[in-house]
């Protein structure tokens, strides 16, 4: 009886060590408002498009187990378009239902993968966003990318993964806001 109790206790303790991953992640990248006005009376329309091959934002692969896939709690295309619009508005741009330039923000990649190795966990993150600005038939298409990789002894937490992806998405959105060629199109002055 004592042996059975110890085995049951050991199974409970070991089972309790397994990380439980939620079904959705809180993705909320921060965009730093601009203190400089680049646009004056310029109006654009904007849409967010999700071109990713899969909907998950996190993939956690443990040895000999199927990967755990975690999606964003909100549609990523709407969230990122909203964040970019917020940033552009802080620069003086009007984003609404009508405008001289149509801006499309397309998500190509936005994912963090975690893979268990022999003694470590390898975490890789990749963000790739594309903007397409169309000013009266004149188009500008630009790709903005960021990636990172790290290896550590412990399994990363959900908060770590959310922080990694939120920082990368925020950085890429800042790059888009700072792009001078894109600014020309948004002002209606393509070069």
PDB file of C-alpha atoms in Angstrom, residues 85-166:
ATOM      1  CA  UNK A  85      -3.348  53.617 -37.501  1.00  0.00           C
ATOM      2  CA  UNK A  86      -2.911  54.815 -33.907  1.00  0.00           C
ATOM      3  CA  UNK A  87       0.772  55.519 -34.559  1.00  0.00           C
ATOM      4  CA  UNK A  88       0.127  57.292 -37.869  1.00  0.00           C
ATOM      5  CA  UNK A  89      -2.582  59.434 -36.276  1.00  0.00           C
ATOM      6  CA  UNK A  90      -0.015  60.568 -33.698  1.00  0.00           C
ATOM      7  CA  UNK A  91       2.007  61.849 -36.693  1.00  0.00           C
ATOM      8  CA  UNK A  92      -0.987  63.896 -37.926  1.00  0.00           C
ATOM      9  CA  UNK A  93      -2.405  61.487 -40.518  1.00  0.00           C
ATOM     10  CA  UNK A  94      -6.168  61.018 -40.790  1.00  0.00           C
ATOM     11  CA  UNK A  95      -7.087  57.341 -41.129  1.00  0.00           C
ATOM     12  CA  UNK A  96     -10.692  56.704 -42.102  1.00  0.00           C
ATOM     13  CA  UNK A  97     -13.159  55.526 -44.737  1.00  0.00           C
ATOM     14  CA  UNK A  98     -11.919  57.832 -47.489  1.00  0.00           C
ATOM     15  CA  UNK A  99      -8.527  59.116 -48.540  1.00  0.00           C
ATOM     16  CA  UNK A 100      -6.170  59.700 -51.435  1.00  0.00           C
ATOM     17  CA  UNK A 101      -3.942  56.747 -50.513  1.00  0.00           C
ATOM     18  CA  UNK A 102      -4.992  53.197 -49.681  1.00  0.00           C
ATOM     19  CA  UNK A 103      -2.638  51.445 -47.254  1.00  0.00           C
ATOM     20  CA  UNK A 104      -2.627  47.673 -46.791  1.00  0.00           C
ATOM     21  CA  UNK A 105      -0.761  46.075 -43.904  1.00  0.00           C
ATOM     22  CA  UNK A 106      -0.220  42.385 -44.690  1.00  0.00           C
ATOM     23  CA  UNK A 107       1.065  39.903 -42.120  1.00  0.00           C
ATOM     24  CA  UNK A 108       3.389  37.374 -43.748  1.00  0.00           C
ATOM     25  CA  UNK A 109       4.810  35.887 -40.532  1.00  0.00           C
ATOM     26  CA  UNK A 110       4.256  36.514 -36.831  1.00  0.00           C
ATOM     27  CA  UNK A 111       5.271  33.509 -34.773  1.00  0.00           C
ATOM     28  CA  UNK A 112       7.404  32.271 -31.915  1.00  0.00           C
ATOM     29  CA  UNK A 113       8.486  28.633 -31.893  1.00  0.00           C
ATOM     30  CA  UNK A 114       9.846  26.805 -28.868  1.00  0.00           C
ATOM     31  CA  UNK A 115      11.587  23.473 -29.295  1.00  0.00           C
ATOM     32  CA  UNK A 116      12.816  21.229 -26.510  1.00  0.00           C
ATOM     33  CA  UNK A 117      16.356  19.965 -27.116  1.00  0.00           C
ATOM     34  CA  UNK A 118      18.324  17.527 -24.934  1.00  0.00           C
ATOM     35  CA  UNK A 119      19.038  19.932 -22.059  1.00  0.00           C
ATOM     36  CA  UNK A 120      17.701  23.249 -23.313  1.00  0.00           C
ATOM     37  CA  UNK A 121      14.830  25.031 -25.029  1.00  0.00           C
ATOM     38  CA  UNK A 122      15.415  26.935 -28.275  1.00  0.00           C
ATOM     39  CA  UNK A 123      13.073  29.882 -28.835  1.00  0.00           C
ATOM     40  CA  UNK A 124      12.922  31.435 -32.305  1.00  0.00           C
ATOM     41  CA  UNK A 125      10.814  34.442 -33.190  1.00  0.00           C
ATOM     42  CA  UNK A 126      10.088  35.900 -36.625  1.00  0.00           C
ATOM     43  CA  UNK A 127       7.935  38.826 -37.704  1.00  0.00           C
ATOM     44  CA  UNK A 128       7.471  39.823 -41.339  1.00  0.00           C
ATOM     45  CA  UNK A 129       5.012  42.558 -42.302  1.00  0.00           C
ATOM     46  CA  UNK A 130       4.424  44.022 -45.742  1.00  0.00           C
ATOM     47  CA  UNK A 131       2.939  47.413 -46.517  1.00  0.00           C
ATOM     48  CA  UNK A 132       1.373  48.294 -49.844  1.00  0.00           C
ATOM     49  CA  UNK A 133       0.586  51.961 -50.403  1.00  0.00           C
ATOM     50  CA  UNK A 134      -1.522  52.804 -53.458  1.00  0.00           C
ATOM     51  CA  UNK A 135      -1.727  56.471 -54.412  1.00  0.00           C
ATOM     52  CA  UNK A 136      -3.930  56.824 -57.502  1.00  0.00           C
ATOM     53  CA  UNK A 137      -2.472  53.706 -59.137  1.00  0.00           C
ATOM     54  CA  UNK A 138       1.140  54.417 -58.159  1.00  0.00           C
ATOM     55  CA  UNK A 139       2.156  51.617 -55.759  1.00  0.00           C
ATOM     56  CA  UNK A 140       4.858  51.152 -53.161  1.00  0.00           C
ATOM     57  CA  UNK A 141       5.428  47.705 -51.636  1.00  0.00           C
ATOM     58  CA  UNK A 142       7.891  47.255 -48.769  1.00  0.00           C
ATOM     59  CA  UNK A 143       8.738  44.356 -46.488  1.00  0.00           C
ATOM     60  CA  UNK A 144       9.735  44.843 -42.830  1.00  0.00           C
ATOM     61  CA  UNK A 145      11.323  41.926 -40.952  1.00  0.00           C
ATOM     62  CA  UNK A 146      12.702  41.085 -37.541  1.00  0.00           C
ATOM     63  CA  UNK A 147      13.834  37.807 -36.001  1.00  0.00           C
ATOM     64  CA  UNK A 148      15.570  36.501 -32.907  1.00  0.00           C
ATOM     65  CA  UNK A 149      16.769  33.239 -31.429  1.00  0.00           C
ATOM     66  CA  UNK A 150      17.858  32.179 -27.972  1.00  0.00           C
ATOM     67  CA  UNK A 151      18.680  28.986 -26.150  1.00  0.00           C
ATOM     68  CA  UNK A 152      18.159  28.605 -22.417  1.00  0.00           C
ATOM     69  CA  UNK A 153      17.957  25.812 -19.855  1.00  0.00           C
ATOM     70  CA  UNK A 154      14.347  26.385 -18.767  1.00  0.00           C
ATOM     71  CA  UNK A 155      11.111  26.360 -20.689  1.00  0.00           C
ATOM     72  CA  UNK A 156       9.969  29.942 -21.401  1.00  0.00           C
ATOM     73  CA  UNK A 157       6.728  31.105 -19.812  1.00  0.00           C
ATOM     74  CA  UNK A 158       3.677  32.347 -21.684  1.00  0.00           C
ATOM     75  CA  UNK A 159       4.503  35.871 -20.465  1.00  0.00           C
ATOM     76  CA  UNK A 160       8.031  35.546 -21.944  1.00  0.00           C
ATOM     77  CA  UNK A 161       6.644  34.477 -25.328  1.00  0.00           C
ATOM     78  CA  UNK A 162       4.017  37.238 -25.363  1.00  0.00           C
ATOM     79  CA  UNK A 163       6.656  39.816 -24.439  1.00  0.00           C
ATOM     80  CA  UNK A 164       9.011  38.633 -27.202  1.00  0.00           C
ATOM     81  CA  UNK A 165       6.350  38.786 -29.917  1.00  0.00           C
ATOM     82  CA  UNK A 166       4.859  42.071 -28.658  1.00  0.00           C
TER      83      UNK A 166
END
